């Protein structure tokens, strides 16, 4: 990761507003921003001299007045010199400023990657990794439940639990190393293998339990996958298009038209974005190509957060629910949908037990179904506060620590046992807030937006 460049980003929200902000961080940040200003104006000279505070300046291109805010390192948010230009919140003007600043920087400045300001803050020790994850979770939150979950990312709880495990592994490592170093001395007894295994198993189980209760954190931070399933010809593709409010997939009277899972982002009431997935109809596979189709359908269901079980509206007074062991076996939430409710001879009902009645042809029930999906997502609350005490990046580190302890249990050579314990110790050290390696930052980066 390049940490020398001055990084630049528009740090105000997209679109027009009263005020727009161009943010810069890096040890040359003040000089780089000064390059884009009228050099003789007193405010610009103060910027160039890295004088902390707010200065009135005039930009060169476009020639407009602006405010420049200077926050010299190491006490700035990123630990480096930070400077901002505050001006009219016009996206075109902000882009012109970005381009001009980069053009006049002699290669010193470049656009920031998503989350790069926060990464620099973590690397300089100005922000613990747990806080960075909290920022990421707040940015990604789309519902009240997710916002509540983000505020539950309690660094201290995670750090306290891992400190106990870290102590135990450090003790075991010391005992194993004592065995290696002093086996020729009578008064130093290496830890007996059965006792070592018992203690390692119990730390590993504690770590795995924490990973399991934190698994909800990831799903709270990404768009939910809403998968349409049911028998061939049930009207899934037509419903998919109706929910999207434009024709995206082929619908036809021919059974088995949809042969692959097709996904598309869909905006629901309340501004909730989901990934809508149209899948092949569930059927007994006969031909080779059908086997592949069914595999795609199964995979889509397994990855679903919400399943729309589609069944054509029944002429019978009590319709039999569509059944599939595959659907029964998932953790996804199920919404039953009765399709084709416009078919002659059927009465339209919106009964929770029978499912929501819809017609892709007349549009009946589509708004209700969109609202029902949005409501289901909003109530997809964390089951308890412990689920959200860790962020995604740290859960991955805990899993690596537990894997390393698993490896240790299969190894006999004391040197390799010590190496496996040390790996577990390192991973736990990273969880408790030591400088994280690049790949952990990479995971964080991918979930941030530019300017943070
Ligand atoms: N009357 C009526 N017909 C519908 C409705 N929705 C779908 N159909 C018809 O039902 C047939 C199957 O529709 P599709 O949407 O392609 O069904 P599907 O479930 O995607 O089918 P496969 O991809 O083969 O599994 C088509 O002839 C559609 O015109 C509806 O709301 N009302
Ligand atoms: Mg289809």
CSV table of C-alpha atoms in Angstrom, one decimal, residues 191-356:
chain,number,residue,atom,x,y,z
A,191,UNK,CA,3.6,-29.5,29.8
A,192,UNK,CA,2.3,-33.0,29.4
A,193,UNK,CA,0.7,-33.6,26.0
A,194,UNK,CA,-2.8,-34.5,27.2
A,195,UNK,CA,-3.0,-31.4,29.4
A,196,UNK,CA,-1.7,-29.2,26.6
A,197,UNK,CA,-4.3,-30.6,24.2
A,198,UNK,CA,-7.1,-30.2,26.7
A,199,UNK,CA,-6.2,-26.5,27.3
A,200,UNK,CA,-5.7,-25.8,23.6
A,201,UNK,CA,-9.1,-27.4,22.9
A,202,UNK,CA,-10.8,-25.3,25.4
A,203,UNK,CA,-9.3,-22.0,24.1
A,204,UNK,CA,-10.1,-23.0,20.5
A,205,UNK,CA,-13.7,-23.8,21.5
A,206,UNK,CA,-14.1,-20.4,23.1
A,207,UNK,CA,-12.7,-18.7,20.0
A,208,UNK,CA,-15.0,-20.7,17.7
A,209,UNK,CA,-18.0,-19.8,19.8
A,210,UNK,CA,-17.2,-16.1,19.5
A,211,UNK,CA,-16.9,-16.5,15.7
A,212,UNK,CA,-20.3,-18.3,15.6
A,213,UNK,CA,-22.1,-15.6,17.6
A,214,UNK,CA,-20.5,-12.9,15.4
A,215,UNK,CA,-21.5,-14.4,12.1
A,216,UNK,CA,-24.5,-12.1,11.8
A,217,UNK,CA,-22.3,-9.0,11.5
A,218,UNK,CA,-21.4,-9.7,7.9
A,219,UNK,CA,-24.9,-10.2,6.7
A,220,UNK,CA,-26.0,-7.0,8.5
A,221,UNK,CA,-23.4,-5.1,6.4
A,222,UNK,CA,-24.3,-6.2,2.9
A,223,UNK,CA,-27.3,-6.0,0.7
A,224,UNK,CA,-29.7,-8.9,1.3
A,225,UNK,CA,-30.1,-11.5,-1.4
A,226,UNK,CA,-33.8,-12.1,-2.3
A,227,UNK,CA,-34.2,-15.3,-4.3
A,228,UNK,CA,-37.3,-16.2,-6.3
A,229,UNK,CA,-37.9,-19.9,-6.4
A,230,UNK,CA,-40.7,-22.5,-7.1
A,231,UNK,CA,-41.7,-24.9,-9.8
A,232,UNK,CA,-40.9,-24.2,-13.5
A,233,UNK,CA,-43.5,-21.9,-15.1
A,234,UNK,CA,-44.6,-20.6,-11.7
A,235,UNK,CA,-44.2,-17.0,-12.9
A,236,UNK,CA,-40.9,-16.3,-11.2
A,237,UNK,CA,-39.3,-14.4,-14.0
A,238,UNK,CA,-42.4,-12.3,-14.6
A,239,UNK,CA,-42.5,-11.5,-10.9
A,240,UNK,CA,-38.8,-10.6,-11.0
A,241,UNK,CA,-39.4,-8.1,-13.8
A,242,UNK,CA,-42.4,-6.7,-12.0
A,243,UNK,CA,-40.5,-6.2,-8.7
A,244,UNK,CA,-37.7,-4.5,-10.6
A,245,UNK,CA,-40.2,-2.4,-12.5
A,246,UNK,CA,-38.5,-3.1,-15.8
A,247,UNK,CA,-38.0,-6.1,-18.0
A,248,UNK,CA,-34.7,-7.6,-17.3
A,249,UNK,CA,-35.2,-11.4,-17.8
A,250,UNK,CA,-37.0,-13.5,-20.4
A,251,UNK,CA,-40.5,-14.8,-19.4
A,252,UNK,CA,-42.3,-17.4,-21.5
A,253,UNK,CA,-44.9,-20.1,-21.4
A,254,UNK,CA,-42.2,-22.6,-22.1
A,255,UNK,CA,-41.2,-24.6,-19.0
A,256,UNK,CA,-37.6,-24.2,-18.0
A,257,UNK,CA,-37.0,-20.9,-19.7
A,258,UNK,CA,-34.7,-19.6,-17.0
A,259,UNK,CA,-31.5,-21.8,-17.1
A,260,UNK,CA,-29.2,-19.8,-14.8
A,261,UNK,CA,-29.4,-17.6,-11.7
A,262,UNK,CA,-29.7,-13.9,-12.8
A,263,UNK,CA,-29.3,-11.1,-10.3
A,264,UNK,CA,-30.0,-7.5,-10.3
A,265,UNK,CA,-29.9,-4.7,-7.7
A,266,UNK,CA,-33.4,-3.6,-6.7
A,267,UNK,CA,-34.4,-0.5,-4.7
A,268,UNK,CA,-37.3,-1.1,-2.3
A,269,UNK,CA,-39.5,1.3,-0.4
A,270,UNK,CA,-37.6,3.1,2.3
A,271,UNK,CA,-34.4,3.3,0.1
A,272,UNK,CA,-33.5,-0.3,1.0
A,273,UNK,CA,-31.3,-1.9,-1.7
A,274,UNK,CA,-31.5,-5.7,-2.2
A,275,UNK,CA,-30.0,-8.1,-4.7
A,276,UNK,CA,-33.0,-9.8,-6.5
A,277,UNK,CA,-32.1,-13.2,-7.9
A,278,UNK,CA,-34.2,-15.1,-10.5
A,279,UNK,CA,-33.4,-18.8,-10.4
A,280,UNK,CA,-34.3,-21.8,-12.6
A,281,UNK,CA,-37.5,-23.6,-11.5
A,282,UNK,CA,-37.0,-26.5,-9.1
A,283,UNK,CA,-37.5,-29.8,-10.9
A,284,UNK,CA,-36.2,-33.4,-11.0
A,285,UNK,CA,-33.1,-33.2,-13.1
A,286,UNK,CA,-33.2,-35.6,-16.1
A,287,UNK,CA,-30.7,-34.3,-18.7
A,288,UNK,CA,-27.1,-33.2,-18.1
A,289,UNK,CA,-28.0,-29.6,-18.7
A,290,UNK,CA,-30.8,-29.9,-16.2
A,291,UNK,CA,-28.4,-31.1,-13.6
A,292,UNK,CA,-26.4,-27.9,-14.0
A,293,UNK,CA,-29.6,-25.8,-13.9
A,294,UNK,CA,-30.7,-27.4,-10.7
A,295,UNK,CA,-27.3,-26.9,-9.2
A,296,UNK,CA,-27.6,-23.2,-10.0
A,297,UNK,CA,-31.0,-23.1,-8.4
A,298,UNK,CA,-29.8,-24.9,-5.3
A,299,UNK,CA,-26.8,-22.6,-5.0
A,300,UNK,CA,-29.0,-19.5,-5.2
A,301,UNK,CA,-31.3,-20.8,-2.5
A,302,UNK,CA,-28.3,-21.7,-0.2
A,303,UNK,CA,-27.0,-18.1,-0.5
A,304,UNK,CA,-30.4,-16.5,0.0
A,305,UNK,CA,-31.3,-14.2,2.9
A,306,UNK,CA,-34.9,-14.1,1.9
A,307,UNK,CA,-36.7,-16.7,-0.3
A,308,UNK,CA,-39.8,-15.8,-2.3
A,309,UNK,CA,-41.5,-19.2,-2.8
A,310,UNK,CA,-43.7,-18.7,-5.9
A,311,UNK,CA,-46.7,-20.8,-6.6
A,312,UNK,CA,-49.4,-20.1,-9.1
A,313,UNK,CA,-52.6,-19.0,-7.4
A,314,UNK,CA,-54.7,-22.1,-6.7
A,315,UNK,CA,-58.2,-22.7,-7.8
A,316,UNK,CA,-58.7,-24.9,-4.7
A,317,UNK,CA,-60.2,-23.2,-1.6
A,318,UNK,CA,-57.3,-24.3,0.5
A,319,UNK,CA,-54.1,-24.1,-1.6
A,320,UNK,CA,-51.3,-26.5,-0.7
A,321,UNK,CA,-48.1,-24.7,0.1
A,322,UNK,CA,-45.2,-25.4,-2.2
A,323,UNK,CA,-42.8,-27.8,-0.5
A,324,UNK,CA,-39.1,-28.5,-1.0
A,325,UNK,CA,-36.7,-29.9,1.5
A,326,UNK,CA,-34.1,-27.5,0.1
A,327,UNK,CA,-36.1,-24.5,1.2
A,328,UNK,CA,-36.9,-26.1,4.6
A,329,UNK,CA,-33.2,-26.6,5.2
A,330,UNK,CA,-32.0,-22.9,4.7
A,331,UNK,CA,-31.6,-20.2,7.3
A,332,UNK,CA,-33.3,-17.7,5.0
A,333,UNK,CA,-36.6,-16.1,5.8
A,334,UNK,CA,-39.4,-17.3,3.6
A,335,UNK,CA,-42.2,-15.2,2.0
A,336,UNK,CA,-44.9,-17.3,0.2
A,337,UNK,CA,-46.1,-15.6,-3.0
A,338,UNK,CA,-49.2,-16.7,-4.9
A,339,UNK,CA,-48.5,-15.7,-8.5
A,340,UNK,CA,-50.9,-15.1,-11.5
A,341,UNK,CA,-53.8,-14.0,-9.2
A,342,UNK,CA,-55.5,-12.5,-12.3
A,343,UNK,CA,-56.1,-16.0,-13.7
A,344,UNK,CA,-59.9,-16.3,-14.3
A,345,UNK,CA,-61.7,-18.1,-11.5
A,346,UNK,CA,-59.4,-17.1,-8.7
A,347,UNK,CA,-60.2,-14.7,-5.9
A,348,UNK,CA,-57.4,-12.4,-4.9
A,349,UNK,CA,-56.4,-12.6,-1.2
A,350,UNK,CA,-53.6,-11.2,0.8
A,351,UNK,CA,-53.5,-13.7,3.6
A,352,UNK,CA,-50.3,-14.2,5.5
A,353,UNK,CA,-50.8,-18.0,5.6
A,354,UNK,CA,-51.5,-18.5,1.9
A,355,UNK,CA,-49.0,-15.9,0.9
A,356,UNK,CA,-49.2,-12.5,-0.8
